[in-house]
Short mmCIF file of C-alpha atoms and ligand atoms in Angstrom, two decimals:
data_model
loop_
_atom_site.label_atom_id
_atom_site.label_comp_id
_atom_site.label_asym_id
_atom_site.label_seq_id
_atom_site.Cartn_x
_atom_site.Cartn_y
_atom_site.Cartn_z
CA MET A 1 17.16 -2.46 8.83
CA SER A 2 13.95 -5.00 8.24
CA ILE A 3 10.68 -4.01 8.54
CA ASN A 4 7.83 -6.39 9.49
CA ILE A 5 4.90 -6.09 7.64
CA ALA A 6 1.25 -7.27 6.93
CA VAL A 7 -0.35 -7.32 3.60
CA LEU A 8 -3.88 -6.99 3.03
CA ALA A 9 -5.45 -7.92 -0.22
CA SER A 10 -8.83 -8.79 -1.39
CA GLY A 11 -7.47 -10.56 -5.25
CA ARG A 12 -5.17 -12.17 -7.15
CA GLY A 13 -1.85 -11.09 -5.41
CA SER A 14 0.47 -10.00 -8.27
CA ASN A 15 1.79 -7.04 -5.97
CA LEU A 16 2.18 -9.11 -2.72
CA GLU A 17 4.15 -11.67 -4.95
CA ALA A 18 6.36 -9.30 -6.18
CA ILE A 19 6.90 -8.29 -2.23
CA LEU A 20 7.42 -11.82 -1.40
CA GLU A 21 10.13 -12.43 -4.78
CA ALA A 22 12.16 -9.43 -4.16
CA ILE A 23 12.45 -10.67 -0.24
CA ALA A 24 13.29 -13.88 -1.65
CA GLN A 25 16.02 -12.28 -3.71
CA GLY A 26 17.43 -10.53 -1.40
CA LYS A 27 16.04 -7.14 -2.58
CA LEU A 28 13.73 -6.33 0.17
CA ASP A 29 14.55 -6.49 3.89
CA ALA A 30 11.66 -6.79 5.06
CA VAL A 31 9.70 -9.99 6.97
CA VAL A 32 5.69 -10.50 5.86
CA LYS A 33 4.25 -11.35 9.21
CA LEU A 34 0.75 -12.11 8.00
CA VAL A 35 -1.02 -11.61 4.73
CA LEU A 36 -5.00 -10.98 5.36
CA VAL A 37 -7.71 -11.30 2.99
CA ASN A 38 -11.23 -10.29 3.40
CA VAL A 39 -12.21 -12.52 0.22
CA PRO A 40 -12.41 -16.23 0.64
CA GLY A 41 -10.38 -17.50 -1.84
CA ALA A 42 -8.65 -14.99 -3.31
CA GLY A 43 -5.47 -15.44 -5.39
CA ALA A 44 -3.28 -13.74 -2.66
CA LEU A 45 -4.00 -16.73 -0.45
CA ASP A 46 -2.20 -19.30 -2.86
CA ILE A 47 0.62 -16.67 -3.30
CA ALA A 48 1.31 -16.45 0.70
CA THR A 49 0.87 -20.26 1.20
CA LYS A 50 3.40 -20.98 -1.96
CA TYR A 51 6.12 -18.33 0.00
CA GLY A 52 5.09 -20.58 3.53
CA VAL A 53 3.25 -16.77 5.02
CA ALA A 54 0.69 -17.01 7.84
CA THR A 55 -2.92 -15.72 6.59
CA ALA A 56 -6.00 -14.89 8.08
CA VAL A 57 -9.38 -14.84 6.14
CA ILE A 58 -11.45 -12.44 7.56
CA PRO A 59 -14.74 -12.06 5.11
CA ASN A 60 -16.83 -8.54 5.59
CA ALA A 61 -20.00 -10.21 4.43
CA GLY A 62 -23.11 -10.23 6.81
CA MET A 63 -20.85 -7.83 8.98
CA THR A 64 -20.89 -4.30 9.89
CA ARG A 65 -17.80 -1.83 8.83
CA LYS A 66 -17.18 -1.60 12.86
CA GLU A 67 -17.69 -5.46 13.64
CA HIS A 68 -15.48 -6.51 10.54
CA GLU A 69 -12.53 -3.94 11.38
CA GLU A 70 -12.95 -5.13 14.91
CA LYS A 71 -11.54 -8.77 13.80
CA VAL A 72 -9.03 -7.51 11.43
CA ILE A 73 -7.22 -4.82 14.32
CA ALA A 74 -7.50 -7.80 16.70
CA GLU A 75 -5.71 -10.32 13.88
CA LEU A 76 -2.74 -7.57 12.86
CA LYS A 77 -2.37 -6.66 16.37
CA LYS A 78 -1.39 -10.24 17.41
CA HIS A 79 2.18 -9.31 15.14
CA GLU A 80 4.72 -6.75 15.94
CA LEU A 81 4.92 -4.67 12.55
CA ASP A 82 5.66 -1.66 11.31
CA PHE A 83 3.81 -1.42 8.17
CA ILE A 84 0.68 -2.36 6.33
CA VAL A 85 0.62 -2.81 3.35
CA LEU A 86 -2.27 -2.46 1.20
CA ALA A 87 -2.22 -4.65 -2.07
CA GLY A 88 -5.63 -4.68 -3.41
CA TYR A 89 -7.16 -4.17 -0.22
CA MET A 90 -10.71 -3.34 -1.98
CA ARG A 91 -12.46 -1.97 1.65
CA VAL A 92 -11.56 1.53 2.98
CA LEU A 93 -10.10 1.72 5.74
CA SER A 94 -11.78 3.80 8.67
CA SER A 95 -10.14 6.60 11.03
CA HIS A 96 -10.94 3.92 14.02
CA LEU A 97 -8.33 1.96 12.62
CA LEU A 98 -6.08 3.74 11.17
CA SER A 99 -6.04 5.22 14.47
CA ASN A 100 -4.38 1.84 15.91
CA PHE A 101 -1.59 2.13 13.67
CA LYS A 102 -0.18 5.57 14.25
CA ASP A 103 3.83 6.12 14.66
CA SER A 104 4.87 8.79 16.95
CA ARG A 105 4.84 11.66 14.11
CA GLY A 106 0.85 11.01 13.35
CA PHE A 107 0.88 9.17 10.57
CA PHE A 108 -0.65 5.89 10.09
CA LYS A 109 1.53 3.73 9.30
CA VAL A 110 0.17 2.04 6.20
CA ILE A 111 0.66 2.07 2.49
CA ASN A 112 -1.20 2.01 -0.30
CA ILE A 113 -0.79 1.42 -4.26
CA HIS A 114 -2.64 2.96 -6.26
CA PRO A 115 -2.91 2.92 -10.43
CA SER A 116 -3.07 5.86 -11.05
CA LEU A 117 -1.12 9.13 -11.19
CA LEU A 118 -2.57 10.58 -8.06
CA PRO A 119 -4.49 13.06 -7.45
CA ALA A 120 -5.87 12.50 -10.86
CA PHE A 121 -8.61 9.31 -11.19
CA PRO A 122 -9.19 8.14 -7.28
CA GLY A 123 -11.56 4.95 -6.54
CA VAL A 124 -11.45 1.29 -7.76
CA ARG A 125 -11.09 1.82 -11.90
CA GLY A 126 -7.71 3.76 -12.08
CA TYR A 127 -6.35 1.81 -15.10
CA GLU A 128 -9.85 2.19 -16.80
CA GLU A 129 -10.75 5.53 -16.20
CA ALA A 130 -7.45 6.94 -17.37
CA PHE A 131 -7.58 4.81 -20.25
CA GLU A 132 -11.05 5.77 -21.15
CA TYR A 133 -10.04 9.35 -20.71
CA GLY A 134 -7.38 9.35 -23.14
CA VAL A 135 -4.50 10.08 -21.04
CA LYS A 136 -1.34 10.73 -22.87
CA VAL A 137 0.87 9.64 -19.56
CA ALA A 138 -0.51 7.60 -17.07
CA GLY A 139 0.91 6.02 -13.70
CA VAL A 140 0.72 4.81 -10.62
CA THR A 141 1.55 5.77 -7.05
CA VAL A 142 2.27 4.48 -3.66
CA HIS A 143 1.69 6.77 -0.79
CA LEU A 144 0.73 6.62 2.68
CA VAL A 145 -2.63 6.36 3.36
CA ASP A 146 -5.30 8.71 5.24
CA GLU A 147 -8.50 8.93 6.06
CA LYS A 148 -9.35 10.16 2.22
CA VAL A 149 -9.94 7.37 -0.01
CA ASP A 150 -6.68 7.19 -2.30
CA HIS A 151 -5.31 9.84 -0.37
CA GLY A 152 -2.30 10.86 1.50
CA PRO A 153 1.55 11.93 1.32
CA ILE A 154 2.43 10.15 -1.86
CA LEU A 155 5.95 8.65 -1.36
CA ALA A 156 6.70 7.77 -5.04
CA GLN A 157 5.12 7.86 -8.64
CA ALA A 158 6.29 6.23 -11.80
CA ALA A 159 4.57 7.47 -14.78
CA PHE A 160 4.03 5.98 -18.93
CA ASP A 161 3.28 6.66 -21.87
CA ARG A 162 0.20 5.24 -23.72
CA GLN A 163 1.21 3.58 -26.85
CA PRO A 164 -0.63 4.68 -29.91
CA ASP A 165 -2.16 0.75 -30.36
CA ASP A 166 -2.39 0.42 -26.56
CA THR A 167 -5.59 -1.44 -25.67
CA LEU A 168 -6.77 -1.59 -22.14
CA GLU A 169 -5.25 -4.92 -21.68
CA SER A 170 -2.03 -3.55 -22.77
CA PHE A 171 -2.29 -0.93 -21.30
CA LYS A 172 -3.24 -2.10 -17.46
CA ALA A 173 -0.40 -4.62 -18.31
CA ARG A 174 2.54 -2.14 -18.62
CA GLY A 175 1.08 -0.22 -15.38
CA LEU A 176 0.93 -3.50 -13.79
CA LYS A 177 4.41 -4.64 -14.38
CA ILE A 178 5.77 -1.12 -13.29
CA GLU A 179 3.56 -1.64 -9.77
CA HIS A 180 5.89 -5.06 -9.47
CA GLU A 181 8.96 -2.45 -9.45
CA ILE A 182 7.65 0.69 -7.59
CA TYR A 183 6.49 -1.26 -4.96
CA PRO A 184 9.06 -3.18 -3.46
CA GLN A 185 11.60 -0.34 -4.04
CA VAL A 186 9.76 2.16 -1.83
CA LEU A 187 9.43 -0.53 0.53
CA GLN A 188 13.04 -0.76 0.95
CA ALA A 189 13.45 3.01 0.76
CA ILE A 190 11.24 2.98 3.72
CA ALA A 191 13.37 0.07 5.36
CA LYS A 192 17.03 1.76 4.72
CA GLY A 193 15.39 5.41 5.48
CA GLY A 194 15.38 6.64 2.16
CA VAL A 195 12.19 7.80 1.66
CA SER A 196 12.15 11.68 0.85
CA PHE A 197 8.93 11.95 2.60
CA PHE A 198 10.16 10.36 5.85
CA GLN A 199 13.61 11.74 5.72
CA ARG A 200 11.72 15.52 5.57
CA HIS A 201 9.71 14.56 8.93
CA ALA A 202 12.34 12.85 10.26
CA ALA A 203 14.36 16.23 9.86
CA SER A 204 11.89 18.36 11.67
CA ASP A 205 11.74 15.54 14.42
CA VAL A 206 15.34 16.30 14.81
CA THR A 207 14.59 20.25 15.06
CA ALA A 208 11.78 19.97 17.12
CA ASP A 209 13.94 17.51 19.79
CA ARG A 210 17.07 20.24 19.58
CA GLU A 211 14.06 23.13 19.99
CA THR A 212 12.77 21.50 22.90
CA ALA A 213 16.44 20.60 24.29
CA ARG A 214 17.10 24.34 24.03
CA ARG A 215 14.03 25.67 26.65
C1 GRF B 301 -3.28 -3.07 -8.12
O1 GRF B 301 -3.54 -2.60 -9.55
C2 GRF B 301 -3.32 -2.33 -7.44
O2 GRF B 301 -3.11 -1.10 -7.79
C3 GRF B 301 -4.55 -1.80 -7.18
O3 GRF B 301 -5.63 -3.51 -7.05
C4 GRF B 301 -4.90 -3.56 -7.65
C5 GRF B 301 -4.28 -4.90 -7.33
O4 GRF B 301 -3.54 -6.45 -7.91
N1 GRF B 301 -5.07 -1.35 -5.86
P1 GRF B 301 -2.95 -7.72 -7.22
O5 GRF B 301 -4.14 -8.14 -6.48
O6 GRF B 301 -2.06 -7.08 -6.66
O7 GRF B 301 -2.60 -8.17 -8.25
#
């Protein structure tokens, strides 16, 4: 199966590029229907254009969260989307927005990548805080989004060792390289129905269906 996704970004868009490149190389069965950014001039826009993907720029400056989200929801709803993929989107999504993108099991169809081994170091400075703390093992997390910040069912994690001679830059670069591998891989696993989280819930759906049928 191929999945239709929208990617939401605010910055340079290197994860977006990794996703688009994986698709171009036939490693990811997905179609990026839309790249939506909240920051005019974000690098993600150039990357989307390079790969011929439709873009939408919806700046949040001068708008309430609700006003901004209504525009975002309207734009996203123009497309038949299986998942919304956050890739450095620096806005917290309200439960109102999330409730517009719910699957039949009640999970939000929104996925995020975070630069730490959650639940450690949530927030916008994942790599910086892990590095400053002096962790020996760092990592990245791909998770389903829920109403809390950097929280929700974990789909995958990958760890990396801090090297004795690491600078913050080399530490971040190693993490980012892993992000670029893991995000397309998780999306591909989802497209193939192969992430254990989804299998578990698909299995409980089947059980529920059987029980309903027995009654
Ligand atoms: C990544 O480190 C991602 O984990 C975090 O924001 C950063 C986005 O980088 N959520 P990019 O825009 O994909 O290059």
